[in-house]
Amino acid sequence: MGVERICLPEDRTEDGDSAGFLARLVRFTHHRVYREHGAPYHGLFERLGVGDAAMEGLAQQADRLGSRPFTLVHGDLHRQNFIVDRQGDLWTIDWELALFGDPLYDLVTHLHLMRYPEREQERICRIWESAVEGARPGAPLGWRRDLPVILAYKRAQSVYTDVIRGALALELPGAALNWRALPRVARRVRHALAAAHEVQGMPAAPTLRQVSSAYAGWFRARARLTASAS
């Protein structure tokens, strides 16, 4: 497949190396999202019981993935990124997360974002399997076995990103806490934690009160630290 790749050579995965593809995604989330961008929020992660054990466990599970021919992967497939024009043609938008890799990643991302009921999810999987096999023979190989592993990664990834986004959404000028927005943020973060609670290394699903308390306590601790430093 003639795909021009712009990533660094050390970040490239050979066609068909689904295990390596997921391992690189796990490594990116672990180092760039949690350790680097998430460093200012580690106190908040600790209050929520979230560490880096989940990513370490997922890195080990990635080694067990089977091999699938690579395809162009959109990376963010959900209903708001599909448009039907006046002629009835279907268009897919927002390609900024596109990459060359395991086609199963697109299915898993779609299922994770859309949250279908179980019966509908099975129907979507069968449609995907038929369509992908027709476009790239062999691409759906072993998808039922590997889907839970990639889905566990997506759920763990969402916890890290949603916790950080929640903190940013709650911060008012002067680093004060936006109490009015706290219930909405707490619901979103609790949902992410509840979805990921079966991932090894993730905490048991907390209550809304516990999530709200974690954010409030973290903002108070940060305010005290800022005051003592000034």
Short mmCIF file of C-alpha atoms in Angstrom, two decimals:
data_model
loop_
_atom_site.label_atom_id
_atom_site.label_comp_id
_atom_site.label_asym_id
_atom_site.label_seq_id
_atom_site.Cartn_x
_atom_site.Cartn_y
_atom_site.Cartn_z
CA MET A 1 0.00 0.00 0.00
CA GLY A 2 1.52 3.32 -1.09
CA VAL A 3 1.17 5.49 2.02
CA GLU A 4 3.55 8.36 2.66
CA ARG A 5 4.46 8.33 6.34
CA ILE A 6 5.68 11.50 8.02
CA CYS A 7 6.35 10.12 11.51
CA LEU A 8 9.87 9.51 12.75
CA PRO A 9 11.38 6.14 11.77
CA GLU A 10 11.50 5.02 15.40
CA ASP A 11 7.75 5.65 15.70
CA ARG A 12 6.81 3.62 12.63
CA THR A 13 5.25 0.18 12.85
CA GLU A 14 5.68 -2.34 10.07
CA ASP A 15 2.57 -3.25 8.08
CA GLY A 16 0.72 -6.02 9.91
CA ASP A 17 2.40 -5.50 13.29
CA SER A 18 -0.80 -4.91 15.25
CA ALA A 19 0.96 -5.64 18.54
CA GLY A 20 3.58 -2.99 17.83
CA PHE A 21 0.92 -0.52 16.75
CA LEU A 22 -0.97 -0.81 20.04
CA ALA A 23 2.27 -0.83 22.05
CA ARG A 24 3.20 2.54 20.54
CA LEU A 25 -0.22 3.98 21.36
CA VAL A 26 0.11 2.76 24.93
CA ARG A 27 3.61 4.21 25.20
CA PHE A 28 2.43 7.57 23.82
CA THR A 29 -0.41 7.76 26.36
CA HIS A 30 1.86 6.69 29.21
CA HIS A 31 4.71 9.09 28.52
CA ARG A 32 3.15 12.05 26.72
CA VAL A 33 -0.34 12.22 28.26
CA TYR A 34 0.22 10.91 31.79
CA ARG A 35 3.84 11.67 32.61
CA GLU A 36 4.50 14.85 30.60
CA HIS A 37 1.23 16.72 30.04
CA GLY A 38 -0.33 15.13 33.11
CA ALA A 39 2.53 15.98 35.48
CA PRO A 40 0.79 19.07 36.98
CA TYR A 41 -2.25 16.89 37.74
CA HIS A 42 -0.57 13.91 39.40
CA GLY A 43 -1.96 14.99 42.77
CA LEU A 44 -5.43 14.84 41.26
CA PHE A 45 -4.75 11.44 39.71
CA GLU A 46 -3.67 10.18 43.14
CA ARG A 47 -6.86 11.46 44.79
CA LEU A 48 -8.86 9.55 42.18
CA GLY A 49 -6.76 6.41 42.62
CA VAL A 50 -5.36 6.57 39.09
CA GLY A 51 -1.70 5.74 38.48
CA ASP A 52 0.32 4.41 35.59
CA ALA A 53 -0.19 0.72 36.40
CA ALA A 54 -2.99 0.42 33.84
CA MET A 55 -0.73 1.45 30.96
CA GLU A 56 2.02 -0.88 32.13
CA GLY A 57 -0.43 -3.79 32.14
CA LEU A 58 -1.83 -2.87 28.72
CA ALA A 59 1.67 -2.75 27.26
CA GLN A 60 2.09 -6.39 28.25
CA GLN A 61 -1.30 -7.37 26.79
CA ALA A 62 -0.47 -5.66 23.48
CA ASP A 63 2.15 -8.33 22.80
CA ARG A 64 -0.63 -10.92 22.42
CA LEU A 65 -2.40 -9.21 19.53
CA GLY A 66 -2.56 -11.04 16.21
CA SER A 67 -1.39 -9.66 12.88
CA ARG A 68 -3.68 -7.70 10.54
CA PRO A 69 -2.88 -5.86 7.29
CA PHE A 70 -2.70 -2.12 7.97
CA THR A 71 -5.07 0.45 6.46
CA LEU A 72 -5.73 4.16 6.68
CA VAL A 73 -7.26 4.70 10.14
CA HIS A 74 -9.44 7.74 10.84
CA GLY A 75 -8.90 7.63 14.61
CA ASP A 76 -12.05 9.48 15.71
CA LEU A 77 -15.08 7.85 14.10
CA HIS A 78 -18.37 8.89 15.70
CA ARG A 79 -21.68 10.21 14.44
CA GLN A 80 -20.67 13.87 14.45
CA ASN A 81 -17.85 13.15 12.02
CA PHE A 82 -20.21 11.74 9.37
CA ILE A 83 -22.07 14.06 7.00
CA VAL A 84 -24.64 13.17 4.34
CA ASP A 85 -24.81 15.82 1.61
CA ARG A 86 -27.83 16.83 -0.46
CA GLN A 87 -27.04 14.19 -3.06
CA GLY A 88 -27.13 11.50 -0.38
CA ASP A 89 -23.37 10.92 -0.42
CA LEU A 90 -21.67 10.12 2.88
CA TRP A 91 -18.59 12.13 3.89
CA THR A 92 -16.20 11.62 6.77
CA ILE A 93 -14.68 14.78 8.31
CA ASP A 94 -12.05 15.69 10.93
CA TRP A 95 -9.06 13.66 9.83
CA GLU A 96 -6.48 15.28 12.12
CA LEU A 97 -6.03 12.05 14.12
CA ALA A 98 -5.63 9.85 11.03
CA LEU A 99 -2.76 7.36 10.88
CA PHE A 100 -1.65 4.19 9.13
CA GLY A 101 -2.27 1.17 11.31
CA ASP A 102 -4.49 -1.61 12.58
CA PRO A 103 -8.00 -1.23 11.10
CA LEU A 104 -9.49 -2.72 14.26
CA TYR A 105 -8.52 0.47 16.08
CA ASP A 106 -11.18 2.38 14.12
CA LEU A 107 -13.90 -0.10 15.06
CA VAL A 108 -12.92 -0.04 18.72
CA THR A 109 -12.78 3.76 18.80
CA HIS A 110 -16.22 3.95 17.21
CA LEU A 111 -17.72 1.48 19.69
CA HIS A 112 -16.08 3.30 22.60
CA LEU A 113 -17.40 6.70 21.55
CA MET A 114 -20.88 5.62 20.48
CA ARG A 115 -21.71 3.38 23.47
CA TYR A 116 -24.10 1.12 21.60
CA PRO A 117 -26.25 -1.39 23.47
CA GLU A 118 -24.84 -4.90 23.22
CA ARG A 119 -27.18 -6.10 20.47
CA GLU A 120 -26.51 -3.05 18.28
CA GLN A 121 -22.79 -3.31 18.90
CA GLU A 122 -22.77 -6.85 17.51
CA ARG A 123 -24.61 -5.67 14.39
CA ILE A 124 -22.10 -2.86 13.85
CA CYS A 125 -19.22 -5.31 14.23
CA ARG A 126 -20.63 -7.63 11.58
CA ILE A 127 -21.11 -4.72 9.16
CA TRP A 128 -17.54 -3.57 9.80
CA GLU A 129 -16.14 -7.07 9.33
CA SER A 130 -17.84 -7.49 5.96
CA ALA A 131 -16.90 -4.02 4.69
CA VAL A 132 -13.26 -4.18 5.77
CA GLU A 133 -12.77 -7.70 4.41
CA GLY A 134 -14.09 -6.49 1.05
CA ALA A 135 -11.76 -3.50 0.99
CA ARG A 136 -8.65 -5.12 2.47
CA PRO A 137 -8.77 -8.94 2.52
CA GLY A 138 -7.55 -10.34 5.82
CA ALA A 139 -7.83 -7.02 7.66
CA PRO A 140 -10.51 -8.23 10.14
CA LEU A 141 -8.48 -11.34 11.07
CA GLY A 142 -8.79 -12.20 14.77
CA TRP A 143 -10.84 -9.13 15.58
CA ARG A 144 -13.10 -10.82 18.14
CA ARG A 145 -10.12 -12.02 20.16
CA ASP A 146 -8.26 -8.68 20.05
CA LEU A 147 -11.15 -6.23 20.39
CA PRO A 148 -11.31 -6.41 24.24
CA VAL A 149 -7.59 -5.58 24.54
CA ILE A 150 -7.81 -2.46 22.36
CA LEU A 151 -11.08 -1.46 24.02
CA ALA A 152 -9.38 -1.66 27.42
CA TYR A 153 -6.73 0.73 26.11
CA LYS A 154 -9.35 3.20 24.86
CA ARG A 155 -11.13 3.15 28.22
CA ALA A 156 -7.93 3.71 30.15
CA GLN A 157 -6.85 6.46 27.75
CA SER A 158 -10.17 8.24 28.29
CA VAL A 159 -9.60 8.34 32.03
CA TYR A 160 -6.30 10.19 31.70
CA THR A 161 -7.56 12.68 29.13
CA ASP A 162 -10.94 13.28 30.82
CA VAL A 163 -9.35 13.92 34.22
CA ILE A 164 -7.04 16.56 32.71
CA ARG A 165 -9.80 18.12 30.59
CA GLY A 166 -12.00 18.24 33.68
CA ALA A 167 -9.39 20.17 35.64
CA LEU A 168 -8.95 22.64 32.79
CA ALA A 169 -12.72 23.11 32.46
CA LEU A 170 -13.07 23.81 36.18
CA GLU A 171 -10.32 26.42 36.44
CA LEU A 172 -11.44 30.04 36.72
CA PRO A 173 -9.15 33.10 36.53
CA GLY A 174 -6.83 33.08 39.50
CA ALA A 175 -6.87 29.25 39.60
CA ALA A 176 -10.20 29.24 41.47
CA LEU A 177 -12.61 26.33 41.21
CA ASN A 178 -15.76 26.72 39.09
CA TRP A 179 -18.23 25.14 41.50
CA ARG A 180 -21.11 25.53 39.07
CA ALA A 181 -19.39 23.32 36.48
CA LEU A 182 -18.21 20.73 39.01
CA PRO A 183 -21.27 18.41 38.83
CA ARG A 184 -21.04 18.17 35.03
CA VAL A 185 -17.30 17.46 35.09
CA ALA A 186 -17.69 14.95 37.92
CA ARG A 187 -20.32 13.02 35.94
CA ARG A 188 -18.08 12.81 32.88
CA VAL A 189 -15.02 11.71 34.83
CA ARG A 190 -17.01 9.21 36.88
CA HIS A 191 -18.38 7.70 33.65
CA ALA A 192 -14.84 7.30 32.30
CA LEU A 193 -13.67 5.68 35.52
CA ALA A 194 -16.69 3.38 35.66
CA ALA A 195 -16.10 2.24 32.06
CA ALA A 196 -12.44 1.52 32.82
CA HIS A 197 -12.80 -0.11 36.24
CA GLU A 198 -12.24 -3.61 34.80
CA VAL A 199 -8.90 -2.56 33.29
CA GLN A 200 -6.10 -3.93 35.46
CA GLY A 201 -4.57 -1.06 37.44
CA MET A 202 -7.65 1.15 37.34
CA PRO A 203 -9.54 1.88 40.58
CA ALA A 204 -13.05 0.67 41.39
CA ALA A 205 -15.76 3.00 40.09
CA PRO A 206 -16.10 5.95 42.49
CA THR A 207 -19.26 7.83 43.42
CA LEU A 208 -20.05 11.29 42.10
CA ARG A 209 -19.37 12.67 45.56
CA GLN A 210 -15.94 11.05 45.63
CA VAL A 211 -15.01 12.49 42.22
CA SER A 212 -16.27 15.95 43.21
CA SER A 213 -14.37 15.73 46.50
CA ALA A 214 -11.17 14.77 44.67
CA TYR A 215 -11.35 17.83 42.43
CA ALA A 216 -12.31 20.18 45.26
CA GLY A 217 -9.51 18.84 47.46
CA TRP A 218 -6.96 19.13 44.67
CA PHE A 219 -7.93 22.75 43.94
CA ARG A 220 -7.69 23.61 47.66
CA ALA A 221 -4.28 21.97 47.98
CA ARG A 222 -3.03 23.79 44.91
CA ALA A 223 -4.30 27.13 46.25
CA ARG A 224 -2.48 26.57 49.55
CA LEU A 225 0.71 25.66 47.72
CA THR A 226 0.48 28.78 45.55
CA ALA A 227 -0.18 30.97 48.60
CA SER A 228 2.78 29.58 50.54
CA ALA A 229 5.09 30.10 47.56
CA SER A 230 4.13 33.77 47.11
#
